Short mmCIF file of C-alpha atoms in Angstrom, two decimals:
data_model
loop_
_atom_site.label_atom_id
_atom_site.label_comp_id
_atom_site.label_asym_id
_atom_site.label_seq_id
_atom_site.Cartn_x
_atom_site.Cartn_y
_atom_site.Cartn_z
CA MET A 115 -64.69 4.72 -20.49
CA LYS A 116 -64.01 4.06 -16.83
CA ASP A 117 -62.91 0.47 -16.20
CA LEU A 118 -59.88 -1.26 -17.77
CA ALA A 119 -58.59 -4.76 -17.09
CA VAL A 120 -54.97 -5.53 -18.05
CA ILE A 121 -54.30 -9.26 -18.16
CA GLY A 122 -50.57 -9.79 -17.79
CA GLY A 123 -48.16 -8.15 -15.34
CA GLY A 124 -44.91 -8.41 -17.26
CA SER A 125 -43.01 -5.35 -18.41
CA TRP A 126 -45.38 -4.43 -21.27
CA GLY A 127 -48.57 -5.10 -19.31
CA THR A 128 -47.29 -3.03 -16.41
CA ALA A 129 -46.18 -0.20 -18.70
CA LEU A 130 -49.57 -0.11 -20.42
CA ALA A 131 -51.35 -0.04 -17.08
CA ILE A 132 -49.18 2.90 -16.00
CA VAL A 133 -49.59 4.96 -19.17
CA LEU A 134 -53.33 4.27 -19.41
CA ALA A 135 -54.11 4.85 -15.72
CA PRO A 136 -54.83 8.59 -16.22
CA ARG A 137 -57.37 7.68 -18.92
CA PHE A 138 -59.52 5.43 -16.69
CA GLU A 139 -61.05 5.73 -13.24
CA ARG A 140 -60.11 2.15 -12.42
CA VAL A 141 -57.38 -0.10 -13.80
CA ARG A 142 -57.09 -3.71 -12.67
CA LEU A 143 -53.75 -5.36 -13.42
CA TRP A 144 -53.65 -9.15 -13.23
CA VAL A 145 -50.27 -10.58 -12.18
CA TYR A 146 -49.69 -14.32 -12.40
CA GLU A 147 -47.09 -14.57 -9.62
CA GLN A 148 -48.95 -14.16 -6.33
CA ASP A 149 -45.85 -13.13 -4.38
CA LEU A 150 -45.05 -10.46 -6.97
CA ALA A 151 -48.64 -9.19 -6.83
CA GLU A 152 -48.39 -8.85 -3.05
CA ARG A 153 -45.14 -6.89 -3.31
CA MET A 154 -46.61 -4.64 -6.01
CA ARG A 155 -49.57 -3.83 -3.80
CA SER A 156 -47.30 -2.76 -0.94
CA SER A 157 -44.40 -1.12 -2.82
CA ARG A 158 -46.42 0.18 -5.82
CA ARG A 159 -43.67 -1.07 -8.14
CA ASN A 160 -43.11 -4.15 -10.30
CA ASP A 161 -39.69 -5.02 -8.88
CA VAL A 162 -39.13 -7.89 -11.34
CA TYR A 163 -40.14 -6.50 -14.73
CA LEU A 164 -40.29 -2.70 -14.41
CA PRO A 165 -38.69 -1.65 -11.10
CA ASP A 166 -38.04 2.02 -11.94
CA SER A 167 -41.66 3.04 -12.53
CA ALA A 168 -44.26 3.65 -9.81
CA LEU A 169 -47.84 2.45 -10.17
CA PRO A 170 -50.50 5.19 -10.06
CA GLU A 171 -52.93 4.95 -7.18
CA ASN A 172 -55.90 3.88 -9.33
CA ILE A 173 -54.14 0.67 -10.45
CA GLU A 174 -55.40 -2.31 -8.46
CA VAL A 175 -53.04 -5.30 -8.58
CA LEU A 176 -54.79 -8.67 -8.47
CA SER A 177 -53.75 -12.31 -8.73
CA ASP A 178 -57.33 -13.57 -9.13
CA LEU A 179 -57.79 -13.83 -12.90
CA GLN A 180 -61.57 -13.71 -13.10
CA ALA A 181 -61.87 -10.92 -10.54
CA SER A 182 -59.45 -8.89 -12.65
CA ALA A 183 -61.76 -8.83 -15.66
CA ALA A 184 -65.27 -9.05 -14.21
CA GLU A 185 -67.43 -6.09 -15.32
CA ALA A 186 -64.54 -4.36 -17.12
CA GLU A 187 -65.37 -2.23 -20.16
CA VAL A 188 -62.08 -3.05 -21.91
CA VAL A 189 -60.07 -6.25 -21.47
CA LEU A 190 -56.48 -5.74 -22.60
CA GLY A 191 -54.57 -9.01 -23.01
CA VAL A 192 -50.80 -8.75 -22.56
CA MET A 193 -49.91 -12.33 -21.69
CA PRO A 194 -47.20 -14.42 -23.47
CA SER A 195 -48.61 -16.08 -26.58
CA HIS A 196 -48.20 -19.62 -25.24
CA HIS A 197 -50.46 -18.80 -22.27
CA ALA A 198 -53.17 -16.96 -24.22
CA ARG A 199 -55.58 -19.82 -24.93
CA LYS A 200 -55.55 -21.12 -21.38
CA LEU A 201 -56.13 -17.68 -19.86
CA TYR A 202 -58.95 -16.66 -22.21
CA ALA A 203 -60.64 -20.02 -21.57
CA GLN A 204 -60.50 -19.34 -17.83
CA LEU A 205 -61.86 -15.83 -18.32
CA VAL A 206 -64.92 -16.85 -20.36
CA PRO A 207 -67.34 -17.21 -17.40
CA VAL A 208 -66.98 -13.52 -16.45
CA LEU A 209 -66.92 -12.05 -19.97
CA HIS A 210 -69.94 -10.42 -21.62
CA PRO A 211 -70.82 -9.08 -25.09
CA ASP A 212 -70.56 -5.41 -24.12
CA MET A 213 -66.83 -5.72 -23.42
CA LEU A 214 -64.18 -4.59 -25.87
CA PHE A 215 -61.21 -6.93 -26.22
CA VAL A 216 -57.75 -5.70 -27.18
CA SER A 217 -54.80 -8.01 -27.73
CA ALA A 218 -51.30 -6.63 -27.13
CA THR A 219 -49.69 -10.09 -27.27
CA LYS A 220 -47.07 -10.51 -30.00
CA GLY A 221 -46.70 -14.06 -31.27
CA LEU A 222 -48.34 -17.06 -32.90
CA GLU A 223 -49.70 -20.11 -31.11
CA ASN A 224 -47.46 -23.09 -31.68
CA GLY A 225 -49.25 -26.14 -33.00
CA SER A 226 -52.38 -24.44 -34.29
CA LEU A 227 -50.34 -21.54 -35.81
CA ALA A 228 -53.28 -19.30 -34.88
CA ARG A 229 -52.95 -15.59 -34.40
CA ILE A 230 -53.91 -14.53 -30.89
CA THR A 231 -57.14 -12.87 -32.01
CA GLU A 232 -58.09 -16.19 -33.61
CA VAL A 233 -57.39 -17.89 -30.29
CA MET A 234 -59.62 -15.34 -28.56
CA HIS A 235 -62.46 -15.93 -31.00
CA GLU A 236 -62.18 -19.71 -30.65
CA GLU A 237 -62.38 -19.55 -26.87
CA ILE A 238 -65.02 -16.83 -26.47
CA ALA A 239 -67.27 -17.31 -29.52
CA PRO A 240 -69.12 -20.37 -28.17
CA ARG A 241 -70.64 -17.97 -25.63
CA PHE A 242 -70.82 -14.78 -27.75
CA THR A 243 -68.98 -13.15 -30.65
CA PRO A 244 -66.31 -10.89 -29.13
CA ARG A 245 -65.41 -7.47 -30.46
CA VAL A 246 -61.62 -7.66 -30.83
CA GLY A 247 -58.78 -5.34 -31.78
CA VAL A 248 -54.98 -5.59 -31.92
CA LEU A 249 -52.60 -3.12 -30.27
CA SER A 250 -49.09 -2.99 -31.70
CA GLY A 251 -46.27 -0.67 -32.70
CA PRO A 252 -42.69 0.40 -31.97
CA THR A 253 -42.54 0.55 -28.18
CA PHE A 254 -40.21 -0.46 -25.37
CA ALA A 255 -42.03 -0.87 -22.07
CA LYS A 256 -39.46 1.05 -20.03
CA GLU A 257 -39.70 4.13 -22.25
CA VAL A 258 -43.51 4.08 -22.37
CA ALA A 259 -43.69 3.81 -18.57
CA ARG A 260 -41.32 6.79 -18.26
CA GLY A 261 -43.76 8.86 -20.29
CA GLU A 262 -41.64 9.20 -23.41
CA PRO A 263 -43.79 9.91 -26.51
CA ALA A 264 -44.77 6.86 -28.57
CA ALA A 265 -47.15 6.03 -31.41
CA ILE A 266 -48.92 2.71 -31.91
CA VAL A 267 -51.76 1.15 -33.91
CA ILE A 268 -55.16 -0.19 -32.89
CA ALA A 269 -56.22 -2.56 -35.68
CA SER A 270 -59.67 -4.07 -36.10
CA GLN A 271 -62.21 -4.80 -38.79
CA ASP A 272 -64.68 -3.29 -36.32
CA ALA A 273 -64.21 0.41 -37.09
CA ASP A 274 -66.28 1.53 -34.08
CA LEU A 275 -64.10 -0.52 -31.71
CA ALA A 276 -60.91 0.88 -33.24
CA LYS A 277 -62.15 4.45 -32.89
CA THR A 278 -63.39 3.90 -29.34
CA VAL A 279 -60.08 2.42 -28.21
CA GLN A 280 -58.15 5.12 -30.04
CA VAL A 281 -59.97 7.84 -28.12
CA ALA A 282 -59.86 5.98 -24.80
CA PHE A 283 -56.14 5.10 -24.92
CA SER A 284 -54.60 8.19 -26.56
CA GLY A 285 -53.05 10.77 -24.27
CA PRO A 286 -50.16 13.22 -23.91
CA THR A 287 -47.48 10.55 -24.35
CA LEU A 288 -49.26 7.80 -26.30
CA ARG A 289 -50.81 8.41 -29.73
CA LEU A 290 -52.95 5.73 -31.39
CA TYR A 291 -53.68 5.38 -35.10
CA THR A 292 -56.56 3.21 -36.34
CA ASN A 293 -55.97 0.42 -38.85
CA SER A 294 -58.39 -1.99 -40.53
CA ASP A 295 -55.90 -4.85 -41.06
CA PRO A 296 -55.55 -6.91 -37.85
CA VAL A 297 -54.11 -9.87 -39.78
CA GLY A 298 -51.21 -7.84 -41.16
CA VAL A 299 -50.63 -6.15 -37.81
CA GLU A 300 -50.48 -9.46 -35.95
CA ILE A 301 -48.16 -11.08 -38.49
CA GLY A 302 -45.89 -8.04 -38.45
CA ALA A 303 -45.84 -7.95 -34.65
CA SER A 304 -44.92 -11.62 -34.50
CA LEU A 305 -42.35 -11.97 -37.28
CA LYS A 306 -40.40 -8.82 -36.42
CA ASN A 307 -39.15 -10.65 -33.33
CA VAL A 308 -37.62 -13.35 -35.52
CA ILE A 309 -35.78 -10.77 -37.62
CA ALA A 310 -34.68 -9.04 -34.40
CA ILE A 311 -32.96 -12.23 -33.26
CA ALA A 312 -31.15 -12.29 -36.61
CA ALA A 313 -30.19 -8.64 -36.12
CA GLY A 314 -28.73 -9.51 -32.73
CA VAL A 315 -26.77 -12.37 -34.28
CA CYS A 316 -25.24 -9.93 -36.80
CA ALA A 317 -24.33 -7.51 -34.01
CA GLY A 318 -22.87 -10.34 -31.95
CA LEU A 319 -20.69 -11.33 -34.89
CA GLY A 320 -19.37 -7.78 -35.04
CA LEU A 321 -21.02 -6.88 -38.34
CA GLY A 322 -21.85 -3.29 -39.17
CA ALA A 323 -24.47 -0.95 -40.58
CA ASN A 324 -24.42 -2.33 -44.13
CA THR A 325 -25.39 -5.78 -42.93
CA MET A 326 -28.07 -4.42 -40.59
CA ALA A 327 -29.68 -2.32 -43.31
CA ALA A 328 -29.79 -5.30 -45.67
CA LEU A 329 -31.22 -7.56 -42.96
CA ILE A 330 -34.00 -5.15 -41.99
CA THR A 331 -34.96 -4.49 -45.61
CA ARG A 332 -35.03 -8.14 -46.66
CA GLY A 333 -36.64 -9.09 -43.35
CA LEU A 334 -39.46 -6.67 -44.06
CA ALA A 335 -39.87 -8.26 -47.50
CA GLU A 336 -40.40 -11.73 -46.08
CA ILE A 337 -42.70 -10.51 -43.32
CA THR A 338 -44.79 -8.81 -46.01
CA ARG A 339 -44.95 -11.99 -48.12
CA LEU A 340 -46.23 -13.98 -45.16
CA ALA A 341 -48.71 -11.29 -44.09
CA VAL A 342 -50.23 -11.05 -47.57
CA ALA A 343 -50.41 -14.85 -47.90
CA ALA A 344 -52.22 -14.98 -44.54
CA GLY A 345 -54.82 -12.45 -45.73
CA GLY A 346 -53.23 -9.19 -44.61
CA GLU A 347 -52.41 -6.09 -46.61
CA GLY A 348 -48.90 -5.33 -47.83
CA ARG A 349 -49.27 -1.61 -47.11
CA THR A 350 -49.60 -2.34 -43.39
CA MET A 351 -45.95 -3.37 -43.35
CA ALA A 352 -44.91 0.17 -44.28
CA GLY A 353 -46.49 1.53 -41.08
CA LEU A 354 -45.93 1.54 -37.34
CA ALA A 355 -46.79 -2.14 -36.83
CA GLY A 356 -44.51 -3.21 -39.68
CA LEU A 357 -41.42 -1.18 -40.50
CA GLY A 358 -41.64 0.94 -37.35
CA ASP A 359 -41.67 -2.00 -34.95
CA LEU A 360 -39.07 -3.88 -36.99
CA VAL A 361 -36.56 -1.01 -36.97
CA LEU A 362 -36.97 -0.51 -33.23
CA THR A 363 -36.66 -4.17 -32.31
CA CYS A 364 -33.67 -4.81 -34.57
CA ASN A 365 -31.68 -1.78 -33.36
CA GLY A 366 -32.80 -1.13 -29.79
CA GLU A 367 -30.66 -2.42 -26.96
CA LEU A 368 -33.78 -2.91 -24.83
CA SER A 369 -35.02 -5.60 -27.26
CA ARG A 370 -35.08 -9.03 -25.59
CA ASN A 371 -35.09 -10.78 -28.95
CA ARG A 372 -32.10 -8.82 -30.21
CA THR A 373 -30.33 -9.68 -26.94
CA VAL A 374 -30.91 -13.39 -27.53
CA GLY A 375 -29.45 -13.08 -31.02
CA PHE A 376 -26.48 -11.03 -29.83
CA GLN A 377 -25.53 -13.68 -27.31
CA LEU A 378 -25.92 -16.41 -29.93
CA GLY A 379 -23.56 -14.44 -32.16
CA GLN A 380 -21.12 -14.28 -29.25
CA GLY A 381 -21.10 -18.08 -29.09
CA ARG A 382 -23.46 -18.82 -26.19
CA LYS A 383 -25.96 -21.69 -26.38
CA LEU A 384 -29.68 -20.97 -26.62
CA GLU A 385 -30.59 -23.00 -23.51
CA GLU A 386 -28.06 -21.06 -21.46
CA ILE A 387 -29.33 -17.71 -22.75
CA LEU A 388 -33.00 -18.44 -22.10
CA GLY A 389 -32.22 -19.95 -18.71
CA GLY A 390 -30.85 -16.61 -17.56
CA MET A 391 -33.87 -14.54 -18.69
CA ARG A 392 -36.91 -13.70 -16.56
CA MET A 393 -38.83 -12.12 -19.44
CA VAL A 394 -40.08 -13.98 -22.52
CA ALA A 395 -38.32 -13.56 -25.87
CA GLU A 396 -41.32 -14.32 -28.10
CA GLY A 397 -39.18 -14.59 -31.24
CA VAL A 398 -37.78 -18.00 -30.36
CA GLN A 399 -41.12 -19.82 -30.34
CA THR A 400 -42.40 -17.61 -33.17
CA THR A 401 -39.52 -18.79 -35.36
CA TYR A 402 -40.75 -22.37 -35.08
CA ALA A 403 -44.39 -21.39 -35.71
CA ALA A 404 -43.43 -19.14 -38.64
CA MET A 405 -41.63 -21.96 -40.40
CA ASP A 406 -44.69 -24.19 -40.07
CA LEU A 407 -46.97 -21.39 -41.26
CA SER A 408 -44.73 -20.64 -44.25
CA ALA A 409 -44.90 -24.29 -45.26
CA ARG A 410 -48.70 -24.27 -44.94
CA LEU A 411 -49.03 -21.11 -47.04
CA GLY A 412 -46.22 -21.85 -49.50
CA VAL A 413 -44.18 -18.75 -48.64
CA GLU A 414 -40.38 -18.53 -48.72
CA LEU A 415 -38.80 -17.07 -45.56
CA PRO A 416 -35.02 -17.34 -46.03
CA ILE A 417 -33.96 -15.36 -42.95
CA THR A 418 -36.45 -17.14 -40.75
CA ARG A 419 -35.29 -20.48 -42.15
CA GLN A 420 -31.69 -19.77 -41.16
CA MET A 421 -32.78 -18.61 -37.70
CA HIS A 422 -34.75 -21.84 -37.34
CA ALA A 423 -31.60 -23.82 -38.18
CA ILE A 424 -29.56 -21.83 -35.65
CA LEU A 425 -32.14 -22.01 -32.85
CA ARG A 426 -33.43 -25.56 -33.26
CA GLU A 427 -30.72 -27.43 -35.14
CA GLY A 428 -27.60 -25.94 -33.61
CA LYS A 429 -26.29 -24.42 -36.83
CA SER A 430 -23.51 -21.89 -36.25
CA PRO A 431 -24.45 -18.23 -36.83
CA ARG A 432 -21.58 -17.73 -39.28
CA GLU A 433 -22.69 -20.72 -41.32
CA GLY A 434 -26.27 -19.42 -41.36
CA LEU A 435 -25.10 -16.03 -42.62
CA ARG A 436 -22.95 -17.65 -45.30
CA ASP A 437 -25.86 -19.74 -46.54
CA LEU A 438 -28.04 -16.63 -46.78
CA MET A 439 -25.44 -14.89 -48.93
CA ASP A 440 -24.90 -17.99 -51.11
CA ARG A 441 -28.56 -18.32 -52.13
CA SER A 442 -29.37 -18.15 -55.83
CA LEU A 443 -29.44 -14.63 -57.24
CA LYS A 444 -32.80 -13.00 -58.07
CA GLU A 445 -34.65 -9.75 -58.61
CA GLU A 446 -35.58 -7.64 -55.61
#
């Protein structure tokens, strides 16, 4: 394959463009901020989101959304979840049935509670039925852009798409595994950010390895319950897009969601924390959507419930932890 469009010039979109550039003749990277796009074209660096990594010469930085995707063979969406519907709707006029669509966005749409691939289908399907896959796994953008080895998943019910993307994207530093459970992969990718905020809260409170191990294990259990209730497969949560991504995001200091939680545990207010961040911490909005989805599906999410109370209702982190420990006793 020769032509890749990357829609979203944040840290992850930029990192993917960099690592995939050797695999394609042409990579078009759409950047929302026009001034940033202009600087990237001249300096060949994303000075806001990924300043330490140079852009290969075959990456073309654009701020015209439709021009970024027109005639591409693969459209890789890496926008924040709350912008996904609007951007795909704007892209529809230049899309065509021969394109492959890959979503690397981690989150659920608030209000509809739709997974991002569902959003894509809703916006594109009136014109044609899109071939869609999900890209996810334990990755920090900075490390991927530096060329450090990483493994991720391409999930789709379209086996030919998954195999095609696997071959096209895999290289010396990025290894893709195929997966047939996009529902489980998307739920895992979304909910791990909620648990990562909780992990940050524990770290901010000064708690140690015992607490973190319990949180990750029980967090994985509730992610699995929600994924299965939504139509996914429990075994997916034992893989890269489940346990792998959860462990990374809960323990890695580069995790934005963990950072939000850490500062909450240190006593800072959510509005103050988010006001000082340029990059999106998807877990905050996902917490709200996850609680609504759990109510719709009848699934208990105790950690997510306490995070919802801390984030939206102003509950203190110590009180949230106490209420988790005081829940009625049960079998594992």
